[in-house]
Coordinates of C-alpha atoms in Angstrom, one line a residue:
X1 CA 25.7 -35.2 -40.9
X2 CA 22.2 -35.5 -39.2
X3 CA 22.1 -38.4 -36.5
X4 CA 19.0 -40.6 -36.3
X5 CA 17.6 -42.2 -33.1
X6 CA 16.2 -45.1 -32.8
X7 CA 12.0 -45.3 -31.6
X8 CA 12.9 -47.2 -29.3
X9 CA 15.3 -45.2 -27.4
X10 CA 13.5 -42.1 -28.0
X11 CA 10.2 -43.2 -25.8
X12 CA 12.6 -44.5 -23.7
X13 CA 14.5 -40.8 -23.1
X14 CA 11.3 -39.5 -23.1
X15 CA 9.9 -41.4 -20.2
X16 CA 12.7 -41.0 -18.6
X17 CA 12.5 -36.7 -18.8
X18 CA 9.0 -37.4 -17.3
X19 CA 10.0 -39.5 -14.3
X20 CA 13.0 -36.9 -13.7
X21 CA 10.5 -33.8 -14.3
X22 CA 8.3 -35.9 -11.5
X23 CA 11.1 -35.8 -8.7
X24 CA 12.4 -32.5 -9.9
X25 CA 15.5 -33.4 -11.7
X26 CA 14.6 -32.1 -15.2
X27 CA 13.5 -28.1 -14.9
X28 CA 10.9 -28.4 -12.3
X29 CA 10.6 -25.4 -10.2
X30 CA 11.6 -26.2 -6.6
X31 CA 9.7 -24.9 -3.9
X32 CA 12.2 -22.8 -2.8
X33 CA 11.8 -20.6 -6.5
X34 CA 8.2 -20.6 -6.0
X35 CA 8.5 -19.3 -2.3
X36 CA 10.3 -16.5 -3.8
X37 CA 8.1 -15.2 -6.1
X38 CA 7.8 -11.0 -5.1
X39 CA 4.4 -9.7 -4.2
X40 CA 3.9 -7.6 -7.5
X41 CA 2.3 -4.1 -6.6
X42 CA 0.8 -1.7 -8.9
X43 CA 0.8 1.9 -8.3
X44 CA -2.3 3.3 -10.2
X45 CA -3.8 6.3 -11.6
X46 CA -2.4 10.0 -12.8
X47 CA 0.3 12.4 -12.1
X48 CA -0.1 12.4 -8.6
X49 CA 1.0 8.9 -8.7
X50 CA 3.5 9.2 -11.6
X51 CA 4.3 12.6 -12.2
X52 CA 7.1 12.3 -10.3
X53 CA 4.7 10.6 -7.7
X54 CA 7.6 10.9 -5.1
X55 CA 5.3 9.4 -2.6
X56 CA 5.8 5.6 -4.4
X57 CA 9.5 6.3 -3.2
X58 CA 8.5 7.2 0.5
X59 CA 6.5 4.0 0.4
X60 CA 8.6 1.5 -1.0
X61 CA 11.2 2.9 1.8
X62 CA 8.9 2.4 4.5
X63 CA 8.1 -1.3 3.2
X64 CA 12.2 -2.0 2.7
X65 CA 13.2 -1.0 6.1
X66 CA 10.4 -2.8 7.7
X67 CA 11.1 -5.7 6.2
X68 CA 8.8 -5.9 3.6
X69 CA 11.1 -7.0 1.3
X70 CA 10.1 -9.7 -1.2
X71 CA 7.8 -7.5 -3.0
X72 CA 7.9 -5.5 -6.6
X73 CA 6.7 -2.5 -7.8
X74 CA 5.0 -2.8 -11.2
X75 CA 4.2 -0.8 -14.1
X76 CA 4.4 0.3 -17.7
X77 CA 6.5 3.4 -16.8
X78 CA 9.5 4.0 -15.1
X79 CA 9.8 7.8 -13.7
X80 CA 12.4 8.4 -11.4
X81 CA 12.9 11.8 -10.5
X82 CA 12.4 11.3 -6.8
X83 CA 15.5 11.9 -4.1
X84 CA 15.2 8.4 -2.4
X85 CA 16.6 5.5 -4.6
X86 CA 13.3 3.3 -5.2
X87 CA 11.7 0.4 -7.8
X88 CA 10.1 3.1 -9.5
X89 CA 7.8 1.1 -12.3
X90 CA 4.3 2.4 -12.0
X91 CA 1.2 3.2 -14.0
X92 CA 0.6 6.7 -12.7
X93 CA -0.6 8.7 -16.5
X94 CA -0.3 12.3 -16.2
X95 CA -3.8 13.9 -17.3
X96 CA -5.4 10.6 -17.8
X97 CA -8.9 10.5 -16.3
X98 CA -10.6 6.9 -14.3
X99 CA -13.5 7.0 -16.7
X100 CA -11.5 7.5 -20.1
X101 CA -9.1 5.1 -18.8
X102 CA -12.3 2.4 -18.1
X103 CA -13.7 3.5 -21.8
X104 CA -10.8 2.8 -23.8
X105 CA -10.4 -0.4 -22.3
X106 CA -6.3 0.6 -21.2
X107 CA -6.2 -1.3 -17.9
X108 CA -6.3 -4.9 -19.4
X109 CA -3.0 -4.4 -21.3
X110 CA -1.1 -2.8 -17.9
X111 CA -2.4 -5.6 -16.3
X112 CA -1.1 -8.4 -19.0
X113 CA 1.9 -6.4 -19.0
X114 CA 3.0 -6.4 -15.1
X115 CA 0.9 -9.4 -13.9
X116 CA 0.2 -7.7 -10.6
X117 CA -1.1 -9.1 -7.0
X118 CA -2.0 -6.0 -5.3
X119 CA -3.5 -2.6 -7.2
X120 CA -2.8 0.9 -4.9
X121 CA -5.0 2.7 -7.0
X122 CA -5.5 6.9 -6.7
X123 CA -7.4 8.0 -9.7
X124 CA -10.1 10.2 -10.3
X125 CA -8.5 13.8 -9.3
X126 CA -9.0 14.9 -13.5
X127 CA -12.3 13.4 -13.7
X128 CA -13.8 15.6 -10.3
X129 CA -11.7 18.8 -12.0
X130 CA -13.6 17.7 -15.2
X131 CA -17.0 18.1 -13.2
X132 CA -17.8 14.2 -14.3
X133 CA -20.3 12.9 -11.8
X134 CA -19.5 10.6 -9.4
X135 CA -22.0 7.8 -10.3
X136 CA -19.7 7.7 -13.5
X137 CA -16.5 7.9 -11.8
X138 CA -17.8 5.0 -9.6
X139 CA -19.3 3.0 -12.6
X140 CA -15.7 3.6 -14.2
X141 CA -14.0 2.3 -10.8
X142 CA -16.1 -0.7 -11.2
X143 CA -15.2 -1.7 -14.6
X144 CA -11.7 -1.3 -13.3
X145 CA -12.0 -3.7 -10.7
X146 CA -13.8 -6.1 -13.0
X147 CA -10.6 -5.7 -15.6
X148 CA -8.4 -6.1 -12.2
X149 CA -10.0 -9.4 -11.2
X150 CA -10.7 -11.0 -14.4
X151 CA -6.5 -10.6 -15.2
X152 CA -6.2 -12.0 -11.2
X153 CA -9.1 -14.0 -9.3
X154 CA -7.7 -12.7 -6.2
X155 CA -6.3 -8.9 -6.6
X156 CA -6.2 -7.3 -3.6
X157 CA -7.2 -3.1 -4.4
X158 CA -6.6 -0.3 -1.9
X159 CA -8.5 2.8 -3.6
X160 CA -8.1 6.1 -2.2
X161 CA -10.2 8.8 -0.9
X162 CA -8.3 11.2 -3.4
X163 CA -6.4 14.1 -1.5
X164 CA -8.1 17.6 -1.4
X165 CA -7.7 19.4 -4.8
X166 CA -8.0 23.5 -4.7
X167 CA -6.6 24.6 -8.4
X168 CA -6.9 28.4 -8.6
X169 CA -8.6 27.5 -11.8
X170 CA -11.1 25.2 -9.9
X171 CA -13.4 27.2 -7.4
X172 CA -15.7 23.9 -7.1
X173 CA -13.0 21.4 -7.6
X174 CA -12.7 21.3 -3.2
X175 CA -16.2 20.6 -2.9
X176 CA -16.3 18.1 -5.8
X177 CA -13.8 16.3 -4.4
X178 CA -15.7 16.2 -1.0
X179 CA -18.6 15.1 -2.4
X180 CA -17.0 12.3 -4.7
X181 CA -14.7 10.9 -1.3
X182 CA -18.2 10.8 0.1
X183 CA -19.4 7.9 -1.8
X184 CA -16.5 5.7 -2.0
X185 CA -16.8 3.8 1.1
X186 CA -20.0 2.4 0.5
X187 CA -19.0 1.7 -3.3
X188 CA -16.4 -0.2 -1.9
X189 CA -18.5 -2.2 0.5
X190 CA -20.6 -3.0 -2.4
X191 CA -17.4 -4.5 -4.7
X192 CA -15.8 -6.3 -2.0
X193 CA -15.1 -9.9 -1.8
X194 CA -13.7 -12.1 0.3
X195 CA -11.5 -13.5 -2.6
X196 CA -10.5 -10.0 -3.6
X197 CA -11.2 -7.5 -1.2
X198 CA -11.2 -3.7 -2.0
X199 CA -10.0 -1.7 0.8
X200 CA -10.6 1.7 1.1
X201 CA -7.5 4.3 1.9
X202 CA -8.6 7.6 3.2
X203 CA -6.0 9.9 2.2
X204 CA -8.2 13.0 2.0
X205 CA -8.2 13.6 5.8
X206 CA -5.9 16.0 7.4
X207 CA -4.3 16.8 3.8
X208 CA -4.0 20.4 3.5
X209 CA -3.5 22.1 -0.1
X210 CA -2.1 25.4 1.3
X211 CA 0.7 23.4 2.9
X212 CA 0.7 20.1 1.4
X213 CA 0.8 20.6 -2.4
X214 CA 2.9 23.1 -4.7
X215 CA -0.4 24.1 -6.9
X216 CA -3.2 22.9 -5.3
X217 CA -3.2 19.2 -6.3
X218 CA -0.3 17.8 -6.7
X219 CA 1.9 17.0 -3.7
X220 CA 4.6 18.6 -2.4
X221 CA 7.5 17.2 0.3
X222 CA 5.1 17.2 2.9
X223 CA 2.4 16.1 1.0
X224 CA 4.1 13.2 -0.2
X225 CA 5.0 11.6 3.0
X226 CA 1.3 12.2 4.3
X227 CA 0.2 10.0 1.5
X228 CA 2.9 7.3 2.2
X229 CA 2.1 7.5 5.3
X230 CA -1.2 6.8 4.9
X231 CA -0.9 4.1 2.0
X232 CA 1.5 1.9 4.6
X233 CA -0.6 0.3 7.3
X234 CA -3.4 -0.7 4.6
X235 CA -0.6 -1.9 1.9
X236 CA 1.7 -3.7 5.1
X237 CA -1.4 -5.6 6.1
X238 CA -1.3 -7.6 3.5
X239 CA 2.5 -8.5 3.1
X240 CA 4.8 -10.6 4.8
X241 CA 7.7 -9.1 6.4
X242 CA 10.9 -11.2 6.0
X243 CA 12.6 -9.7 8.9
X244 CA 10.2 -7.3 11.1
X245 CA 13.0 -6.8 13.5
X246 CA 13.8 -6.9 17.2
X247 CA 10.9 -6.8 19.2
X248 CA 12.6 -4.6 22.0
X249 CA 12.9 -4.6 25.7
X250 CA 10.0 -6.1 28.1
X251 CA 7.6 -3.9 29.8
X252 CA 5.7 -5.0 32.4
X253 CA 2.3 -7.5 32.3
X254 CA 3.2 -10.2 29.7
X255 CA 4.5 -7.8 26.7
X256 CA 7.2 -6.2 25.0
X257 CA 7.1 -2.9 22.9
X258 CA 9.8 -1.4 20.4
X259 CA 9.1 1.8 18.9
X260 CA 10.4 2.8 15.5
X261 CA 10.7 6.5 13.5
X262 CA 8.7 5.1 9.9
X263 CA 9.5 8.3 8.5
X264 CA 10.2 11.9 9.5
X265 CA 9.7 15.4 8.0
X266 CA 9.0 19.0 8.6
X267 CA 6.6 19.4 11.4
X268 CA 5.9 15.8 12.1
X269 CA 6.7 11.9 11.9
X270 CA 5.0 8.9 11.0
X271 CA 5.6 6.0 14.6
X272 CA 5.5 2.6 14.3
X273 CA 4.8 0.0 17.9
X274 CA 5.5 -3.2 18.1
X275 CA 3.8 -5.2 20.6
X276 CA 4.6 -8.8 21.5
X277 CA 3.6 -11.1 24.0
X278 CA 6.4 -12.0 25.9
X279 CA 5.0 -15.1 27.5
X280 CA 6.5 -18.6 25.6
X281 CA 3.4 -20.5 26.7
X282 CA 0.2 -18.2 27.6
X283 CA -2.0 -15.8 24.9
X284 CA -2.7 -12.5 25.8
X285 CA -6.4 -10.9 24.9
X286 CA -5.7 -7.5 25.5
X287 CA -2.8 -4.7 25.2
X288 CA -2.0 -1.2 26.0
X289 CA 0.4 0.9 25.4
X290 CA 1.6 4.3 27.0
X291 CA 3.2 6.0 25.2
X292 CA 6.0 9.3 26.6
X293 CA 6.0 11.3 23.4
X294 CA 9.4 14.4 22.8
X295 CA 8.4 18.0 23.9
X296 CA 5.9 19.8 21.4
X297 CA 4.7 16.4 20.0
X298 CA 1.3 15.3 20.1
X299 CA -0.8 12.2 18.5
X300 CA -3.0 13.0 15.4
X301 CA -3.8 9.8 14.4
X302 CA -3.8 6.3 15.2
X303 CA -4.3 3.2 13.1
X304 CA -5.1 -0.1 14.3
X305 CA -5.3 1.0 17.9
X306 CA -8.0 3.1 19.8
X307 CA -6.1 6.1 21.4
X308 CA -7.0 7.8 24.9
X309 CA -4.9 10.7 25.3
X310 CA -1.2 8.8 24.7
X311 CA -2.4 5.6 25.6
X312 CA -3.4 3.1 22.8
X313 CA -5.3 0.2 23.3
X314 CA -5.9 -2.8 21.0
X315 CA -8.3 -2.7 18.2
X316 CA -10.9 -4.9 18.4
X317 CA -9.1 -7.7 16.2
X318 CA -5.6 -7.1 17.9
X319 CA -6.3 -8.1 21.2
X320 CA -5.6 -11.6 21.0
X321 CA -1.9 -12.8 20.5
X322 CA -0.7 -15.9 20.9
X323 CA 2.5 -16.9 22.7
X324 CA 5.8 -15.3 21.2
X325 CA 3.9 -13.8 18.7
X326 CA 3.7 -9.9 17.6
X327 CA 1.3 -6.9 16.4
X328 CA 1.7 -3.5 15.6
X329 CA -0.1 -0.3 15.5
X330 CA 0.6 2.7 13.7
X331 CA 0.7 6.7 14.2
X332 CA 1.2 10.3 13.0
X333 CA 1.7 12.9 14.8
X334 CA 3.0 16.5 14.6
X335 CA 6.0 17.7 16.6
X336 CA 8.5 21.5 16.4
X337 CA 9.9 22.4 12.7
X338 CA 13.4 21.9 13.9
X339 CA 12.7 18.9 16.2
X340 CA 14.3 16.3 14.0
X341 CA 14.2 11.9 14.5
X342 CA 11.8 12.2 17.3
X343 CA 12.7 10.2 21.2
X344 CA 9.7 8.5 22.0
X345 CA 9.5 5.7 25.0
X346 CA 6.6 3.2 25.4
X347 CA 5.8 1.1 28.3
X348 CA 3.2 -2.3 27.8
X349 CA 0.8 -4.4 30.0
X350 CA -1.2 -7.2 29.0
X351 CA -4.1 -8.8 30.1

């Protein structure tokens, strides 16, 4: 039989289920659930993302072991076919081209699907193969971001400088890509905003398609970690780590510096420093670090840092940290075949 409540006592229960919602005793999310919402992160763009896109795994191994851990890869597709157990959802479409993908209108539906924060986007390689020019390749990168931003105020996009492509069927396809990579910086400065910035990720630069793809455009081992490598200091900078770690033993002049192997292959290794100001009162405004690298290694690159030789100094917004507090710089460099986990030391003064 079907009870019946009184009106009266039904206002009454339902005042009382607003009071309790108000102090968070009916269902209200605490602010501990909110805190804990992931950083959702969507890989974009064609088979060199998802096809098996092995560098997503490289990546989301990098971020783990840093610390980086409250975040979520995102995606309409799942492939995992990579070694290195990973969150593989993505939205890496093998064949698909950046302007058919900004023409058929696909992005918005990804984008209600996965609800992401931050897009990695590397997309365009089967538009420059296609010979499409790069005002429409841009024009479609635009629309993109407009999709992006109009699903989330404040998406944060890294777009690549797309790696070197040299297809034996191609014999224009290199200099196409040059000439596209060209123009995307200042597209990019054009786009940005300070509520959603679009940050561009040059991952074109010291890739090699005799060495670093199995066909000419799509990555191979080496290739892979190059462009995880590169994808990581633009993509860390704008996370939280949960745990970044012990900072490691003083050097002299008001610092301490910890060195750490981000990831390793054939021929070379991607470092990651530390650097925190050991003082528990007193900012620092300046840094450098020396560092003593294994036989046969030397520097290639360095990311926020300026490098002399082996010495790297603070970037120009680095300089400056506070008591207790840390930075870090990043950097490749190449090193023997067989020389395995590389030994490097580091030594810090401060100013």
């Amino acid at each position: 039989m079907r009870s019946r409540c009184h009106p009266l006592f039904a206002t009454f229960l339902a005042a009382l289920l607003v009071f309790a919602a108000g102090f968070g005793l009916a269902g209200a999310p605490s602010a501990a659930a909110a805190a804990a919402t992931p950083v959702r992160i969507m890989p974009l763009g064609d088979s060199i993302t998802g096809s098996p896109g092995c560098w997503r795994s490289l990546l989301w191994n990098q971020l783990q072991n840093a610390g980086y851990t409250d975040i979520d890869f995102v995606g309409t597709l799942n492939a995992q076919s990579c070694a290195l157990t990973h969150d593989a959802d993505n939205e890496g479409h093998g064949g698909f081209q950046a302007t058919a993908t900004a023409d058929q209108n696909l992005l918005p539906g990804w984008l209600a699907a996965t609800l992401p924060d931050i897009v990695v986007m590397h997309f365009g390689t089967n538009d420059v193969w296609s010979s499409i020019a790069p005002d429409t390749i841009l024009a479609a990168y635009t629309k993109l971001v407009g999709q992006m931003r109009a699903a989330n105020p404040a998406m944060k996009v890294l777009v690549a400088q797309i790696i070197p492509i040299n297809p034996s069927s191609c014999a224009e396809c290199a200099a196409r890509t040059v000439a596209f990579n060209q123009r995307i910086p200042a597209w990019a400065d054009g786009i940005t905003t300070a509520q959603s910035p679009v940050t561009v990720v040059d991952q074109w630069t010291g890739f090699d398609t005799a060495t670093d793809t199995y066909d000419g455009v799509h990555p191979n081992a080496s290739g892979d970690a190059k462009m995880a490598a590169r994808w990581y200091p633009a993509l860390s900078a704008l996370l939280t780590p949960g745990d970044p770690g012990d900072p490691g033993d003083p050097g002299s002049g008001g610092c301490s510096v910890a060195f750490r192997a981000v990831s390793v292959w054939q021929g070379g290794y991607q470092g990651e420093v530390t650097v925190t100001n050991s003082s528990s009162t007193a900012a620092i405004s300046s840094w450098t670090v020396t560092l003593a690298l294994p036989t046969g290694s030397q520097l290639t690159q360095v990311w926020n840092g300026t490098l002399t030789g082996t010495t790297v100094r603070n970037a120009g917004w680095n300089g400056t940290v506070t008591a207790g507090a840390s930075t870090t710089f990043g950097f490749l460099a190449s090193t023997p075949a067989a020389a395995g986990t590389p030994s490097v030391t580091a030594t810090c003064s401060a100013s």
